Amino acid sequence: MDLSFLEQLLGPTVEEEEGYRNIWVVAIAWEPHLRECDLQVLGKARDLASSLGAYVNALLIGEGASEELARELIAYGADRVCWGAGYPTGPSLMEFVQQRKPEILLFADAAGGRKMAPRLAQRMKTALVTHAVDVSINPEERALVAAVPIYNGIAYRVVECKVNPQIATIQPGVFPVPERDPWRSGEVEEVELEWKPQPPLMPVEPPHYYIPLEKADIVITGGRGMRDAGWHLLEELAAAFARKYPQKAVAVAGTRGAVDEGWIDRKHMVDITGHRVAPTLYIACGVRGTFQHFAGCEKARCIVAINHNPDAPIFKHADFGIVGKVEEVIPALIEALDS
Amino acid sequence: MRIVVCIKQILDPETIKVSRSLQAIDERTARRIMNPPDRWALDTALRFKDEDPSLEVIAMSAGRSEAEDILREALALGCDRAILLSDPYIVNARAAGLAMVLAAAIKRLRNVQLVMTGYKALDTGSGTLGPRLAIELGGWPLLMNADQVRLESGGYVSGLQNADEKFYASTYPLPCVVTVLETPKHPRYPHGAEIMNAYRLRSVEVWSTAALGLDPATLPAPTTSRQMRLPPPREFGVIIEGSPQEAARNLIATLKARRII
Ligand SMILES: Cc1cc2nc3c(=O)[nH]c(=O)nc-3n(C[C@H](O)[C@H](O)[C@H](O)COP(=O)(O)OP(=O)(O)OC[C@H]3O[C@@H](n4cnc5c(N)ncnc54)[C@H](O)[C@@H]3O)c2cc1C
Ligand SMILES: Nc1ncnc2c1ncn2[C@@H]1O[C@H](COP(=O)(O)O)[C@@H](O)[C@H]1O
């Protein structure tokens, strides 16, 4: 029988090409459930797999790992899942990777992967692409091409991996969680790695100054333009939002200028070298809008700017702008919220 | 006991310009500075030295010869020694190779019990040098993204590790690698006179790969960097007209309609 027709249909087989094949995702279950960030990586791996003609495999580890969760990973797009309840030692993780020879190995850029991926890469003396925000495949080279933010996100560098296994960590939140298909089938295999004895985890209260600005739904930021209006107006606007939307977390922040003026502490600074926030709503009051500042807030879903200078650069970045004096517009906003 | 603090020279993100037409970063007018997070690492090490003057704090940087400036600054801040690792291989090396070179230099120093780095380099960094060093040094424990780092009696280091926005109290035995978070507390800056002294009276040692007994031909190859891309400019940008009252009411209504609030 002539099988060349079938081969054409299936494309070149990926088997045995240097021995490295398939995409692997490392998923970590500290607790008995899957993490969203790992599912996002799995979904992206599925996309990449089709351009490589590869399978998507997963290694599921962590104290919470179980056969049930392994089957869940199949429902979310894995073809084969190796799982074990525990946290592998570095050498045994490396041995696993050397045996299974993934062509591409992906981690979420979150607790666990952040420590594991660079140490694995160093053991194997390979490169590691970290917090990729976009990944694709260069089909000629079978290479992973990833965009990674540099200078804290002013720009992206596009890198292409050269050496197998091509290891990368993927920024959480950039790719969607894939559809769950309970009817998908795949193989589940329990693996015995060398587990490392874990010291007990001791969660503690965050240090007193640690305010997760990153967690706020609404961030109200003041710049030097708040001089005449007075900083307290921002607090009042924040309070008005909090009254109207008690379920939302509202935070007040400042630009570098406001921090330099001494109006607000550096710990509340939104800037390339300060906090980078991603609220649903970002209101910039009396902020000129340098790109250093914009690097700190570009991820906001909606940016509103209030500035009396219609040529202020902030308006270029804003979704909505009000040209006016903060001392007039902010009280009007408070009134509009309270009415 | 010796503490090595790894510091990196980067282009000041505040001074680089972005050219959209060229899709490139214009570095010509940029200043070179110490990677800001590394100041906190230095500060932490120097605090240990304030408490125990017998500790020797050594600043180390791998890179171009210009990095000597940040090492002088480290001397001015109170470091006992400053070492620049520099040669053509090092200037082009990527993380895997850099970690090998830095680790070789640290091993050569002997009696180093603590290696500290910033939590990440603001330029192209990713916060991987610390974990990589931990492996290269022979599998040292790693206290990563830590705040409130303390040296404990009996040969331990403790700190609060930040992982996914939560903090965990951790203690590891020395020798250990620690990557230090930035905190609101201002780290120390040197006085002008100390900087002048650091240039006049102190010297920065310069080591090369060959001097460390490494052969660049056997060190890891880099990933290739393909190109740069700038984030797309944001789309719209609607100016809401009217008196402050009208504009405010309109804005709130629009935000509600778009389900932003
Ligand atoms: C939200 C969240 C939940 C988590 N949940 C879990 C969980 O449920 N289970 C879990 O295992 N991890 C959990 N982790 C991860 C945990 O914090 C570690 O990051 C993880 O266990 C990896 O360990 P490690 O890589 O730091 O090990 P390494 O840094 O390689 O461990 C260092 C080694 O030093 C040893 N050591 C440490 N202190 C001492 C000491 N005082 N004396 C002697 N030896 C010492 C340890 O035994 C260990 O072998 C969680 C993390 C987060 C963010
Ligand atoms: N070339 C270098 N020389 C010395 N230290 C470095 C160098 N590169 C990075 N580091 C240190 O490692 C930390 C993390 O860097 P990175 O992994 O590049 O984000 C930095 O904050 C520095 O403390």
XYZ file of C-alpha atoms in Angstrom, chain A residues 15-332:
318
model
C 9.126 11.876 15.824
C 12.827 11.422 16.348
C 13.890 14.834 15.103
C 16.927 15.115 17.365
C 14.757 13.266 19.799
C 13.109 16.465 21.052
C 9.405 16.588 20.428
C 6.112 17.854 21.744
C 5.188 20.755 23.926
C 5.144 20.247 27.655
C 3.474 22.440 30.234
C 4.380 22.286 33.912
C 1.274 22.825 36.046
C 1.479 23.249 39.810
C -1.304 22.457 42.240
C -0.323 23.630 45.721
C -3.876 22.953 46.683
C -6.263 20.435 45.204
C -7.309 22.621 42.299
C -5.795 23.824 39.048
C -4.466 27.348 38.733
C -5.892 29.636 36.083
C -2.429 30.705 34.969
C -1.477 27.097 34.175
C -4.648 26.612 32.138
C -3.849 29.767 30.181
C -0.443 28.337 29.333
C -2.034 25.031 28.371
C -4.447 26.809 26.021
C -1.597 28.637 24.323
C 0.403 25.408 24.076
C -2.549 23.877 22.219
C -2.422 26.721 19.653
C 1.318 26.311 19.184
C 1.067 22.542 18.906
C -0.980 22.690 15.744
C 1.697 24.660 13.886
C 4.288 22.113 14.987
C 2.226 18.989 14.539
C 3.049 18.152 18.130
C 1.242 16.787 21.150
C 0.591 18.828 24.251
C 1.743 17.071 27.388
C 1.624 18.270 30.940
C 3.565 17.539 34.080
C 1.303 18.144 37.051
C 3.064 18.481 40.400
C 2.439 19.955 43.828
C 0.949 18.593 47.007
C -2.554 19.051 45.587
C -1.924 17.024 42.411
C -4.153 14.015 41.812
C -5.396 11.786 39.036
C -8.643 13.737 39.023
C -6.806 17.010 38.353
C -4.712 15.272 35.714
C -7.962 14.331 33.938
C -9.084 17.936 34.237
C -5.950 19.002 32.353
C -6.971 16.645 29.580
C -10.382 18.268 29.460
C -8.627 21.620 29.069
C -6.499 20.455 26.155
C -3.623 18.180 27.231
C -3.057 14.931 25.320
C -1.082 13.241 28.068
C -0.570 14.181 31.686
C 2.161 12.904 33.970
C 1.382 13.666 37.558
C 2.785 13.195 41.009
C 1.813 14.681 44.352
C 4.870 16.501 45.588
C 7.492 18.988 44.658
C 10.382 17.474 42.678
C 14.009 18.074 43.501
C 15.937 19.973 40.857
C 17.980 16.977 39.671
C 14.937 14.761 39.346
C 13.026 17.401 37.403
C 16.005 17.697 35.084
C 16.155 13.942 34.665
C 12.471 13.896 33.787
C 13.042 16.583 31.159
C 16.052 14.759 29.747
C 14.045 11.558 29.438
C 10.925 13.048 27.911
C 12.818 15.507 25.726
C 10.251 18.251 25.268
C 10.875 20.423 22.254
C 9.207 23.280 24.117
C 8.680 23.470 27.872
C 6.361 26.107 29.289
C 5.692 27.374 32.789
C 3.377 30.087 34.086
C 5.359 33.045 35.386
C 3.969 32.612 38.903
C 4.960 31.091 42.239
C 6.802 27.861 41.642
C 7.672 28.350 37.991
C 9.568 31.508 38.839
C 11.962 29.538 40.983
C 11.897 26.288 39.094
C 12.327 27.448 35.487
C 15.554 29.463 35.893
C 17.118 26.781 38.058
C 16.218 24.093 35.535
C 17.560 26.251 32.708
C 20.820 26.729 34.560
C 21.198 23.029 35.272
C 20.761 22.402 31.560
C 22.889 25.458 30.675
C 20.202 26.738 28.372
C 18.487 30.018 27.792
C 15.153 30.802 29.343
C 12.623 33.261 28.033
C 10.770 34.829 30.950
C 7.374 36.478 31.256
C 6.576 36.182 27.569
C 3.496 38.166 26.609
C 3.213 36.755 23.122
C 4.480 33.497 21.707
C 4.406 31.919 18.266
C 6.345 29.394 16.236
C 8.832 29.959 13.466
C 7.909 26.858 11.458
C 11.119 26.673 9.419
C 13.312 26.503 12.478
C 10.684 24.883 14.674
C 11.611 27.643 17.076
C 9.571 29.344 19.761
C 9.404 33.078 19.107
C 8.477 35.141 22.140
C 7.931 38.806 22.884
C 9.187 39.854 26.289
C 8.876 43.289 27.860
C 12.098 45.225 28.381
C 12.742 48.410 30.298
C 9.701 47.456 32.310
C 7.469 47.398 29.273
C 8.477 50.477 27.295
C 9.173 48.069 24.483
C 9.239 44.387 23.692
C 12.144 42.325 22.588
C 11.328 39.504 20.242
C 13.548 36.513 20.846
C 13.798 33.210 19.117
C 14.878 30.125 21.020
C 17.781 28.193 19.548
C 18.370 25.220 21.757
C 16.053 22.357 22.707
C 14.366 22.178 25.118
C 13.126 25.693 24.507
C 12.049 26.855 27.948
C 9.776 29.828 28.600
C 7.600 31.274 31.310
C 4.355 32.907 30.246
C 2.932 36.006 31.870
C -0.360 35.193 33.608
C -3.456 36.938 32.345
C -2.430 37.509 28.735
C -3.990 34.402 27.252
C -7.512 33.169 27.927
C -8.363 30.022 29.843
C -9.286 27.503 27.132
C -12.703 25.869 26.860
C -13.214 22.819 29.001
C -14.270 19.773 27.024
C -15.190 16.911 29.368
C -15.274 14.496 26.421
C -11.666 14.994 25.364
C -9.589 11.894 25.811
C -5.954 11.506 26.691
C -3.577 9.497 28.770
C -2.835 9.919 32.426
C 0.301 8.533 33.969
C 1.430 8.738 37.565
C 5.157 9.390 37.811
C 7.487 8.880 40.696
C 10.013 11.687 40.875
C 12.301 12.340 43.773
C 10.215 14.609 46.001
C 11.842 17.152 48.180
C 10.885 17.499 51.818
C 9.059 20.775 52.108
C 9.547 23.127 55.011
C 6.121 24.221 56.283
C 4.841 27.332 54.524
C 4.288 30.234 56.858
C 2.054 32.865 55.346
C 2.468 36.173 57.147
C 0.750 39.510 57.150
C 2.223 41.662 54.410
C 4.580 44.371 55.699
C 2.538 47.359 56.874
C 3.469 49.528 53.918
C 2.616 46.888 51.377
C -0.532 48.022 49.665
C -1.328 45.972 46.664
C -2.077 48.878 44.351
C -1.925 46.209 41.700
C -5.084 44.744 43.167
C -7.222 47.884 43.059
C -10.153 48.044 40.635
C -10.079 51.819 40.503
C -6.842 53.780 40.797
C -6.959 57.557 41.131
C -3.592 59.132 40.460
C -2.556 62.703 41.036
C 0.343 64.563 39.491
C 1.948 67.945 39.991
C -1.213 69.471 38.555
C -2.906 68.851 41.930
C -0.976 71.742 43.472
C -3.816 74.288 43.498
C -6.619 71.821 44.043
C -5.009 70.144 47.048
C -4.290 66.470 47.424
C -7.286 65.906 49.697
C -9.596 66.217 46.677
C -8.248 62.901 45.381
C -9.039 61.218 48.677
C -12.540 62.653 48.470
C -12.991 61.360 44.940
C -11.771 57.931 46.063
C -14.231 58.036 48.955
C -17.068 58.923 46.559
C -16.244 55.915 44.369
C -16.043 53.721 47.456
C -19.465 54.955 48.647
C -21.046 54.309 45.278
C -19.291 51.001 44.576
C -18.516 49.435 47.946
C -17.519 46.127 46.352
C -14.673 47.731 44.396
C -11.208 48.352 45.749
C -10.249 51.991 45.259
C -6.722 53.318 45.707
C -5.039 56.698 45.474
C -1.623 56.905 43.855
C 0.823 59.536 42.678
C 3.215 60.236 39.856
C 6.912 60.698 40.455
C 6.237 64.450 40.484
C 3.672 64.115 43.275
C 6.078 61.944 45.247
C 8.860 64.493 44.772
C 6.512 67.204 46.025
C 6.026 65.138 49.154
C 2.263 64.811 48.665
C 2.288 61.048 48.751
C 4.747 58.345 49.731
C 6.887 56.590 47.163
C 5.167 53.328 47.958
C 2.094 54.670 46.151
C 3.947 55.765 43.041
C 2.748 54.601 39.642
C 5.663 54.792 37.271
C 8.093 52.673 35.366
C 10.200 52.323 38.493
C 7.249 52.236 40.872
C 4.028 50.282 40.721
C 2.628 49.027 37.480
C -1.102 48.830 37.815
C -3.820 47.203 35.800
C -7.124 48.434 37.230
C -10.381 48.516 35.354
C -10.476 52.278 35.704
C -7.496 54.602 35.974
C -8.130 58.293 36.546
C -5.137 60.564 36.025
C -5.677 63.999 37.596
C -3.233 66.759 36.793
C -0.856 64.265 35.243
C 1.196 65.299 32.250
C 1.663 61.754 30.990
C 5.300 60.944 30.327
C 5.874 57.558 28.821
C 7.587 56.511 32.042
C 4.313 57.132 33.794
C 2.350 55.477 31.033
C 4.492 52.357 31.407
C 3.026 52.110 34.913
C -0.622 52.316 33.864
C -0.868 51.134 30.260
C -2.517 47.896 31.329
C -5.528 49.725 32.728
C -8.704 48.784 30.909
C -9.877 52.367 30.772
C -7.790 55.494 31.290
C -9.465 58.796 32.063
C -7.415 61.990 32.044
C -8.272 65.332 33.584
C -5.889 68.098 32.639
C -6.361 71.769 31.881
C -3.839 71.698 29.041
C -5.439 70.200 25.929
C -1.975 69.389 24.551
C -0.884 67.344 27.546
C 0.526 63.994 26.320
C -1.743 62.128 28.732
C -4.663 62.717 26.360
C -2.898 60.605 23.750
C -3.005 57.660 26.101
C -6.429 58.239 27.562
C -9.644 56.599 26.523
C -11.587 59.574 27.827
C -10.339 63.041 28.533
C -11.810 66.065 30.222
C -10.030 69.323 29.492
C -10.500 71.382 32.627
C -9.147 72.334 35.992
C -8.950 69.521 38.487
C -10.317 71.793 41.220
C -13.500 72.145 39.170
C -13.823 68.753 37.525
C -13.140 66.568 40.564
C -15.876 68.153 42.735
C -18.218 67.801 39.757
